[in-house]
Short mmCIF file of C-alpha atoms in Angstrom, two decimals:
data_model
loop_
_atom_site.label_atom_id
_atom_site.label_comp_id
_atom_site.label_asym_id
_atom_site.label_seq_id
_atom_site.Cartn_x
_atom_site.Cartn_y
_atom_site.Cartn_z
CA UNK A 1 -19.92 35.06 3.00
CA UNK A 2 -16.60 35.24 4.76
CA UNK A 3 -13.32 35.05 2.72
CA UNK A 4 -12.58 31.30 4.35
CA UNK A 5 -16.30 29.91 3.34
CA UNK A 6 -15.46 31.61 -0.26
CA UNK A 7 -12.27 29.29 -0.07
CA UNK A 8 -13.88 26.99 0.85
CA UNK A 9 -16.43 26.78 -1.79
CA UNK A 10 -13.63 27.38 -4.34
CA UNK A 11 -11.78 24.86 -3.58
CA UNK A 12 -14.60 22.22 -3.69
CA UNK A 13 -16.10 23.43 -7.14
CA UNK A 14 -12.06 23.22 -8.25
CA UNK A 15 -12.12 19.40 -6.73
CA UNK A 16 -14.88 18.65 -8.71
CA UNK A 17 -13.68 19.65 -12.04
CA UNK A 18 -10.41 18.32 -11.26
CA UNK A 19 -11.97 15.22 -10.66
CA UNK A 20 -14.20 15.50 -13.96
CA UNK A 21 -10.57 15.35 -15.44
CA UNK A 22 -10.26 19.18 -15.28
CA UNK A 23 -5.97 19.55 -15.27
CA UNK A 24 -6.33 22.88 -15.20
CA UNK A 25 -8.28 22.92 -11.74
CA UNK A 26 -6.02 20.43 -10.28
CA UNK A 27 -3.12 23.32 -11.65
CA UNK A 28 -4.97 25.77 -9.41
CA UNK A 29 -5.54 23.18 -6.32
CA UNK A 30 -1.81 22.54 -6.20
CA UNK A 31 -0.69 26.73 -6.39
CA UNK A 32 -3.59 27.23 -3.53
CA UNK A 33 -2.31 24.35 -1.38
CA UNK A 34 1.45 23.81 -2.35
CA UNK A 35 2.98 27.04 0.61
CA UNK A 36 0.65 24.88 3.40
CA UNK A 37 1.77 21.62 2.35
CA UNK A 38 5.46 22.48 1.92
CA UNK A 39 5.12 23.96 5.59
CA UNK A 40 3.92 21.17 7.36
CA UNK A 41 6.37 19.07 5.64
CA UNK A 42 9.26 21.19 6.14
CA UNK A 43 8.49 21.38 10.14
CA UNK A 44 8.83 17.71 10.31
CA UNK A 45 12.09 16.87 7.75
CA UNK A 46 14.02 20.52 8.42
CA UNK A 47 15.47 20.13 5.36
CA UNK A 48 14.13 22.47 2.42
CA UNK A 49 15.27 20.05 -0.42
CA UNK A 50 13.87 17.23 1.52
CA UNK A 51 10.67 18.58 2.00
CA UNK A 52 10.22 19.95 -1.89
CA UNK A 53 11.17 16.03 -2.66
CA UNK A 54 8.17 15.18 -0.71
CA UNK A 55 5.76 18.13 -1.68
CA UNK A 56 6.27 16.79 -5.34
CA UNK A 57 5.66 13.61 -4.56
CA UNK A 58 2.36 14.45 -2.45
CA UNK A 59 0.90 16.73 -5.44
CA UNK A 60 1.85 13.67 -7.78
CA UNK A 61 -0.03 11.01 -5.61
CA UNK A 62 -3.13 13.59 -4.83
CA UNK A 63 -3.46 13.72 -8.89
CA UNK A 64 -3.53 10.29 -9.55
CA UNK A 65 -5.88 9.15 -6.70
CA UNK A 66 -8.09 12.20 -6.84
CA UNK A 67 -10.61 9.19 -7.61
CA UNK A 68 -10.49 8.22 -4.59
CA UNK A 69 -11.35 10.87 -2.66
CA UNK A 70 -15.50 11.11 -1.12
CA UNK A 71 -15.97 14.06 -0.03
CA UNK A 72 -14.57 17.18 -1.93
CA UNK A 73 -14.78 19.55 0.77
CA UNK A 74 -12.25 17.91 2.32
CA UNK A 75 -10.01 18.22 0.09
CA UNK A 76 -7.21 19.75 2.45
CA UNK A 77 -7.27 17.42 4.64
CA UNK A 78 -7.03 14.37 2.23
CA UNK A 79 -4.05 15.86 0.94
CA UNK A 80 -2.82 16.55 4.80
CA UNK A 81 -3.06 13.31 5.13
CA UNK A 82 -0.84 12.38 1.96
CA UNK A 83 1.57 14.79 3.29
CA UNK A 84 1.77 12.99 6.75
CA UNK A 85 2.30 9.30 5.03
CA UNK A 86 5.01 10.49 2.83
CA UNK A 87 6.81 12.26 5.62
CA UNK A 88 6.63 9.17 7.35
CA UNK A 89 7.81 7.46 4.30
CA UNK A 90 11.00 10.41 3.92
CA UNK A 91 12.10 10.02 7.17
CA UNK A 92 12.00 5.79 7.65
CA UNK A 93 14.24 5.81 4.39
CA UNK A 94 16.44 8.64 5.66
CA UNK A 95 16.89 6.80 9.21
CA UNK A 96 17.89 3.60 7.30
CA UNK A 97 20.31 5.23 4.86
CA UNK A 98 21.75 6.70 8.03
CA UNK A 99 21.69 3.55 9.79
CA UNK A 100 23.88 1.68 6.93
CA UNK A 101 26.19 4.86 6.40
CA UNK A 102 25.18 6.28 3.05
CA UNK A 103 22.82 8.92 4.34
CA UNK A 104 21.79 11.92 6.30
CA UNK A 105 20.10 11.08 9.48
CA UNK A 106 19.00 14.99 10.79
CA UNK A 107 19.19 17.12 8.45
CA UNK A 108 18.19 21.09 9.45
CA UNK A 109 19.40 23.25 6.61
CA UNK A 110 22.56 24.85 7.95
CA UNK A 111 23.07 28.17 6.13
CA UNK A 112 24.00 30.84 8.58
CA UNK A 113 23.67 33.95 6.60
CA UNK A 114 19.99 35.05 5.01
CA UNK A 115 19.97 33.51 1.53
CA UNK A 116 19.25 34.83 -1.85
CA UNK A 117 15.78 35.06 -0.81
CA UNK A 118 15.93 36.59 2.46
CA UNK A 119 15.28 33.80 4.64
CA UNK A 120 17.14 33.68 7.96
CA UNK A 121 18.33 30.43 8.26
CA UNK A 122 20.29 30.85 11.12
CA UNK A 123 16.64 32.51 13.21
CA UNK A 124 14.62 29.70 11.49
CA UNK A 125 16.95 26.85 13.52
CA UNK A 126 16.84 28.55 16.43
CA UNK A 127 13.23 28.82 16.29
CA UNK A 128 12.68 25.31 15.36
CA UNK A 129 14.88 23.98 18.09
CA UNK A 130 12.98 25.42 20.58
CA UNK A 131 9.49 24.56 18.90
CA UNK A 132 11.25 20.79 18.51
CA UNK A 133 12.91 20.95 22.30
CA UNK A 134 8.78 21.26 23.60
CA UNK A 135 7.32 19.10 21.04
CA UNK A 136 9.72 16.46 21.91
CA UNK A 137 8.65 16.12 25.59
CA UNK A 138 4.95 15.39 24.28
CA UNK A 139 3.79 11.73 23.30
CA UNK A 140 3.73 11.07 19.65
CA UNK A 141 -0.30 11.45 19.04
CA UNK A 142 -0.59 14.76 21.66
CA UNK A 143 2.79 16.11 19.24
CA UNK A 144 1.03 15.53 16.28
CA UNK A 145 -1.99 16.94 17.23
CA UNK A 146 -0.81 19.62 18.89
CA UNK A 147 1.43 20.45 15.47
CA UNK A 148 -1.87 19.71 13.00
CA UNK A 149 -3.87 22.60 15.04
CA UNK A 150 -1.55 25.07 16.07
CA UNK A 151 1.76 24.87 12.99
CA UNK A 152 -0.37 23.85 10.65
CA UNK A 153 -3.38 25.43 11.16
CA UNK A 154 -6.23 22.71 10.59
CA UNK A 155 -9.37 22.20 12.53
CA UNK A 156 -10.58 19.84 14.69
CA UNK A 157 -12.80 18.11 12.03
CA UNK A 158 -9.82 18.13 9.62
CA UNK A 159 -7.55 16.67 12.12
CA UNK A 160 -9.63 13.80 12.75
CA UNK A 161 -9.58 13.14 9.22
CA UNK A 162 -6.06 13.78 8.64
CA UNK A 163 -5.32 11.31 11.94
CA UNK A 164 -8.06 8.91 11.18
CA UNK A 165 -9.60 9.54 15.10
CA UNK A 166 -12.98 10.81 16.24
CA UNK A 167 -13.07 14.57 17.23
CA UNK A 168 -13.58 13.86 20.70
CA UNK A 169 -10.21 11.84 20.48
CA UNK A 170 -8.61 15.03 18.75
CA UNK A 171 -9.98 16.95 21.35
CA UNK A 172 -8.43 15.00 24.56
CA UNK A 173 -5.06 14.82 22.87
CA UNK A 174 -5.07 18.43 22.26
CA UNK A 175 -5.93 18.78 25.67
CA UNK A 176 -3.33 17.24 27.36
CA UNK A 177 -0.65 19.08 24.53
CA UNK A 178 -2.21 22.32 25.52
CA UNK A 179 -1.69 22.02 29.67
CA UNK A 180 2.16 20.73 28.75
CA UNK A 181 2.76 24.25 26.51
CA UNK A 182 1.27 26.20 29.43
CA UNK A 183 3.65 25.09 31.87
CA UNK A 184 6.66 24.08 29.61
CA UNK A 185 6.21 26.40 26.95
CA UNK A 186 8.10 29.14 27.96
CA UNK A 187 11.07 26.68 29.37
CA UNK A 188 11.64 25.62 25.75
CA UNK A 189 11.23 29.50 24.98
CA UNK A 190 8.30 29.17 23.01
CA UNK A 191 6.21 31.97 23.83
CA UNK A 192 6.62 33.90 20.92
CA UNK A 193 3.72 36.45 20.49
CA UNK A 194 2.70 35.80 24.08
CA UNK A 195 2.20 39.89 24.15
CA UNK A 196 1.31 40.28 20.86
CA UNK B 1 -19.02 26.50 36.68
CA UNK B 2 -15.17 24.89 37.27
CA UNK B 3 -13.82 28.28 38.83
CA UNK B 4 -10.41 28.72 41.23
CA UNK B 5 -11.90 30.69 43.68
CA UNK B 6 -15.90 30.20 42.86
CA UNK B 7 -15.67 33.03 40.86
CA UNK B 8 -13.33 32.73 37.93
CA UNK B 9 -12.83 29.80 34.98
CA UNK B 10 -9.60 27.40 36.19
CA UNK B 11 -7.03 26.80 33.38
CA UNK B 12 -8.73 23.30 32.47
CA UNK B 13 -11.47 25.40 31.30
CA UNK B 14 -9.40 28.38 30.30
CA UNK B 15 -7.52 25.50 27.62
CA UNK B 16 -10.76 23.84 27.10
CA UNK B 17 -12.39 27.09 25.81
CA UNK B 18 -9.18 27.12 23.43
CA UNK B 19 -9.48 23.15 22.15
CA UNK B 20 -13.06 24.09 21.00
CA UNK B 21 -15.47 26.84 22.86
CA UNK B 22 -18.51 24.69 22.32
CA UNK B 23 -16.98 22.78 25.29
CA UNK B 24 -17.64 24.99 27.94
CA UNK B 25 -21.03 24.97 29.30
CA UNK B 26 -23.38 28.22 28.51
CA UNK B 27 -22.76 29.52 31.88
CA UNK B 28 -19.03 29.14 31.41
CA UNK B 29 -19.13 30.88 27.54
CA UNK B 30 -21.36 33.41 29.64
CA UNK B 31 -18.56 34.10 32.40
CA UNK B 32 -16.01 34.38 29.64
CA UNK B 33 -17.38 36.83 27.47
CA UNK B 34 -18.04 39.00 30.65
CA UNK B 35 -14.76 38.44 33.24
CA UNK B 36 -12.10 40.36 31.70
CA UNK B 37 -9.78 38.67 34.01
CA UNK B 38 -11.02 35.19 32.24
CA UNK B 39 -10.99 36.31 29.27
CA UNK B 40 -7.45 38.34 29.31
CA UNK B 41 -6.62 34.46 30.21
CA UNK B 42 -7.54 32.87 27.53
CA UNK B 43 -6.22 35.60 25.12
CA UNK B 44 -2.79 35.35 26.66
CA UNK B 45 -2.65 32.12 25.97
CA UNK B 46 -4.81 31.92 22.16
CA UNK B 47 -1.74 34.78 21.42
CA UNK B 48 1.18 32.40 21.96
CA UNK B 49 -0.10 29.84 19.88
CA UNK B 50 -1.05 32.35 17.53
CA UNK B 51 2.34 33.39 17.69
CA UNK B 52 3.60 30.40 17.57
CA UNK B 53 2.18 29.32 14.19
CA UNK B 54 2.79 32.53 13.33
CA UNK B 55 6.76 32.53 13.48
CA UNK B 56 6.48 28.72 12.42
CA UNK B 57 5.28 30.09 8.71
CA UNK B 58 8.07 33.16 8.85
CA UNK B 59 10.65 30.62 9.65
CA UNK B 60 9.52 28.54 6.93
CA UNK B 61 11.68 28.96 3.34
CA UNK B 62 9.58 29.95 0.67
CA UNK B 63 8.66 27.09 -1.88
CA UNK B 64 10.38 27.32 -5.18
CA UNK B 65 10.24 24.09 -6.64
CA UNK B 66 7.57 23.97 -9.53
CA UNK B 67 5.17 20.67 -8.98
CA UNK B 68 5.46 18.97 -12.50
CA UNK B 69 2.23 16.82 -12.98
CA UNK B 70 1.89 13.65 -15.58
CA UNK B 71 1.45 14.41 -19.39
CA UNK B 72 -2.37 14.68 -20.24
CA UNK B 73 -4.41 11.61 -20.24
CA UNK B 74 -4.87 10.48 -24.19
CA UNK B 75 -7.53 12.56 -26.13
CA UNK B 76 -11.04 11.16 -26.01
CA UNK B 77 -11.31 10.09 -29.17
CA UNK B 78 -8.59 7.78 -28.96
CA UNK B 79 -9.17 6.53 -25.36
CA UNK B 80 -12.41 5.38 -27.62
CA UNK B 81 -10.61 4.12 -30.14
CA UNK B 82 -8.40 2.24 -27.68
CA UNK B 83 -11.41 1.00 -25.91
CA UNK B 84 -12.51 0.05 -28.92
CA UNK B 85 -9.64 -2.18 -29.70
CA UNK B 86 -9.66 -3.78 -26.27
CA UNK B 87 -12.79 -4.82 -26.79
CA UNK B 88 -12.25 -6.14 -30.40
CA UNK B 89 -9.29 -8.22 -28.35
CA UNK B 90 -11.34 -9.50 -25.66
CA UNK B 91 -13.65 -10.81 -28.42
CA UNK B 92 -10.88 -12.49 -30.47
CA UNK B 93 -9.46 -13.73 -27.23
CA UNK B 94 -13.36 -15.40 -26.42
CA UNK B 95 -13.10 -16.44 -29.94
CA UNK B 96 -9.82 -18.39 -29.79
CA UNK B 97 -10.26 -20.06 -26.42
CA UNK B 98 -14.00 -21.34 -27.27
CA UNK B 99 -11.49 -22.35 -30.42
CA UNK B 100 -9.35 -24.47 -28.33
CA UNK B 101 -11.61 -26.03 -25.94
CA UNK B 102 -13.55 -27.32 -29.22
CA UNK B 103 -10.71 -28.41 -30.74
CA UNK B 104 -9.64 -30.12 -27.76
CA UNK B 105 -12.13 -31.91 -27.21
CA UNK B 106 -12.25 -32.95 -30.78
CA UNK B 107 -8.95 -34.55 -30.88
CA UNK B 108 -9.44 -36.06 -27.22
CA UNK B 109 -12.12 -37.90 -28.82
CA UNK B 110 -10.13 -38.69 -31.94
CA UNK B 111 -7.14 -39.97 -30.03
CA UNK B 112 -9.51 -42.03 -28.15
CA UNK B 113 -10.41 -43.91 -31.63
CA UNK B 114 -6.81 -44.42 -32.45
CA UNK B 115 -6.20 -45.85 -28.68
CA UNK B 116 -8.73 -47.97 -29.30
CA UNK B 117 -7.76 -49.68 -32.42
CA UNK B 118 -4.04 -49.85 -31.04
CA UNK B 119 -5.12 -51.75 -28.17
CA UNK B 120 -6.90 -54.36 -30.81
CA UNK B 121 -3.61 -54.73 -32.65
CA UNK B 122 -1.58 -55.18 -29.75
CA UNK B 123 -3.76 -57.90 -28.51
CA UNK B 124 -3.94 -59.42 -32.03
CA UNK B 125 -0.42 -59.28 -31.49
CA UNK B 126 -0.26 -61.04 -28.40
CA UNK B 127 -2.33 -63.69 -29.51
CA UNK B 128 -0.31 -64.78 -32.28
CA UNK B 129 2.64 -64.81 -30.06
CA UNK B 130 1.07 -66.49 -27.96
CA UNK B 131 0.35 -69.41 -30.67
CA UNK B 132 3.66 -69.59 -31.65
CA UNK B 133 4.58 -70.09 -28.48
CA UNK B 134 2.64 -72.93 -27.59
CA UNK B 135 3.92 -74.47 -31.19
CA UNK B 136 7.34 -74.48 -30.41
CA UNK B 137 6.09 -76.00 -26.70
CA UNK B 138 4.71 -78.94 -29.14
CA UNK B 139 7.64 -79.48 -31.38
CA UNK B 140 10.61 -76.91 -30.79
CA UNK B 141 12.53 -78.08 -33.68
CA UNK B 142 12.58 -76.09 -36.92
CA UNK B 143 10.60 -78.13 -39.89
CA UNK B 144 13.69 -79.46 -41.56
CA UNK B 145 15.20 -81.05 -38.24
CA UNK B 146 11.67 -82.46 -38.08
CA UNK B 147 12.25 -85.34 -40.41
CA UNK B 148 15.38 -86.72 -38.54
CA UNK B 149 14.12 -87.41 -35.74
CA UNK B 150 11.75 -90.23 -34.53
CA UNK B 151 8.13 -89.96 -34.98
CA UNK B 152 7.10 -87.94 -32.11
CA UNK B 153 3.54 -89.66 -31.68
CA UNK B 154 5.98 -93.37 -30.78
CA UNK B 155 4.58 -95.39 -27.96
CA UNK B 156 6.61 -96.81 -25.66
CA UNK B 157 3.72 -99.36 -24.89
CA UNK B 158 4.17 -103.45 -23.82
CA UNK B 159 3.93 -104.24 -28.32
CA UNK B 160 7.25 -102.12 -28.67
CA UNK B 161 9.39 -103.47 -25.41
CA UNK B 162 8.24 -107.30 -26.61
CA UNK B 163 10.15 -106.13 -30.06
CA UNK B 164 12.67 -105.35 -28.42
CA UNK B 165 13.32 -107.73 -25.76
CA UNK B 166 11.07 -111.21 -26.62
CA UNK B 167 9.93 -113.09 -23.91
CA UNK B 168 11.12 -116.70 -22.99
CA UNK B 169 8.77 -118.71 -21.89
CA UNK B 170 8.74 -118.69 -18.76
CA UNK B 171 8.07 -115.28 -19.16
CA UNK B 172 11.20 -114.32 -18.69
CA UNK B 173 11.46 -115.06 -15.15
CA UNK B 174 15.04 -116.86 -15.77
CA UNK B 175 16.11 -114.68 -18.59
CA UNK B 176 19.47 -113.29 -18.39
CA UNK B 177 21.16 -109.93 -19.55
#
């Protein structure tokens, strides 16, 4: 059994206990799943308190509609899902507080220095410019795709969920995405790892 | 086979074999596995995304916020007990508005009685106004103006006018005023 099939398996018998009522498993769901989750949020709002706003919020909304939920296994990509609808949510509000003057309208975390945890803020919004410079020449479904597979690390199958599309619908967006990063890629400077 | 040169994968397939392998037809996987060229292709390009996702998670702040999740759902005993009293409610509830349609109807039907008679007395009413109205049309003056006055059944007949005025003989064909 390989370690992501053991995973797997884990995290469905911890979705069904959870959903038995089981706070405890739904404890252990959130510590497995809260570093993914925070990630894909935090590519899309670049801002760190922002995107913990929103990761609480996700966790909150998974644990009260865990009823609602068919199919255990995909568990990940339910919550995916959650996580994409409240980011949508987080940035429509931010755009209008920003439209009526009270607000923030782009918000990357500007600390120049590595903070108390060693993060290097000033590498991280150099990297995500360029990352955001490509993605931004992409239509919004081959961006989104393109982010669910290779950012966020979710498979076709759990894509389709997460976007409500067949595969094969995944598959031609992803596609399209894929022939742009060959040829633009390394104009926006992201070819990181290219000789890794 | 989709090749460049009739030989090799192009890059359709190259970032076909990278949305999902299963795309490319056996004889294509077959090429892949064996063309090192092909294949040194496709790795190039599998590394940069690898790469890619792979800086995306350094350049990603660690989470330190702690998810805080509802307080516990009540105990099961009282979520009985609580069922128990919503369902002692909804019969009360039943109870009360059977109650109150009875009761309704009850006093739509008494009402109905007291209508009824009101209507009689009102019309008794209206009758004897009516009869006193049709008195006073007779004889409008109170009884004790009654006596004063001539006798209202007088005729004014030929008997009465002769009393009054006699005739001459001539019948009073030369009779002066």
């Amino acid at each position: 059994m390989t370690p992501e099939t053991q995973d797997s398996d884990e995290i469905t018998a911890l979705v069904g206990l959870a959903m038995a009522g089981g706070r405890a498993a739904f404890e252990r769901l959130v510590v497995m799943h809260q570093g993914g989750i925070f990630g894909m949020v935090y590519a899309r709002m670049q801002s760190r308190a922002d995107a913990e706003d929103v990761v609480q919020d996700v966790f909150l909304s998974a644990f009260r509609n865990l009823s609602t939920l068919r199919d255990p296994a995909l568990f990940k990509a339910w919550l995916c899902r959650i996580a994409l609808n409240k980011v949508r949510d987080a940035l429509r509000r931010r755009r209008i507080a920003s439209f009526f003057g009270f607000g923030r309208d782009e918000v990357p975390d500007d600390h120049p220095d590595p903070g108390p945890d060693g993060f290097d803020h000033a590498a991280a919004r150099q990297f995500w410019s360029k990352v955001n410079g490509f993605l931004d020449t992409l239509p919004a479904l081959q961006r989104e795709v393109f982010r669910l597979r290779f950012l966020d690390h979710l498979g076709i199958q759990e894509i389709a969920v997460v976007m409500g599309k067949n595969e094969s619908t995944v598959k031609t967006h992803l596609y399209r995405a894929l022939d742009k990063f060959k040829t633009l890629g390394s104009q926006y400077g992201v070819s990181v790892g290219e000789d890794a | 086979m989709s090749t460049d040169n009739g030989s090799h994968l192009d890059q359709g397939r190259i970032i076909a074999s990278i949305v999902d392998e299963r795309e490319l037809a056996v004889l294509e996987r077959e090429h892949l596995l064996a063309c090192p060229e092909c294949s040194a292709a496709r790795s190039r390009l599998a590394a940069r995304l690898e790469g890619m996702g792979r800086d995306a998670k350094r350049h990603t702040p660690p989470f330190r916020k702690r998810i805080v999740l509802p307080e516990e759902r009540p105990a099961w005993p009282l979520a009985w007990v609580t069922q128990w009293s919503m369902g002692v409610a909804a019969a009360v509830a039943t109870v009360l508005i059977v109650a109150a349609v009875l009761l309704k109807m009850w006093f739509t039907a008494g009402f109905g009685d007291i209508q009824g008679m009101e209507l009689a007395r009102e019309a008794e009413h209206d009758r004897a106004l009516l009869a006193e109205v049709r008195a006073l049309e007779e004889n409008p003056l109170p009884a004790a103006y009654q006596e004063m006055v001539p006798e209202p059944e007088l005729a004014l007949d030929d008997d009465f006018f002769e009393y009054i005025i006699p005739l001459d003989g001539d019948g009073g064909q030369n009779r002066t005023i």
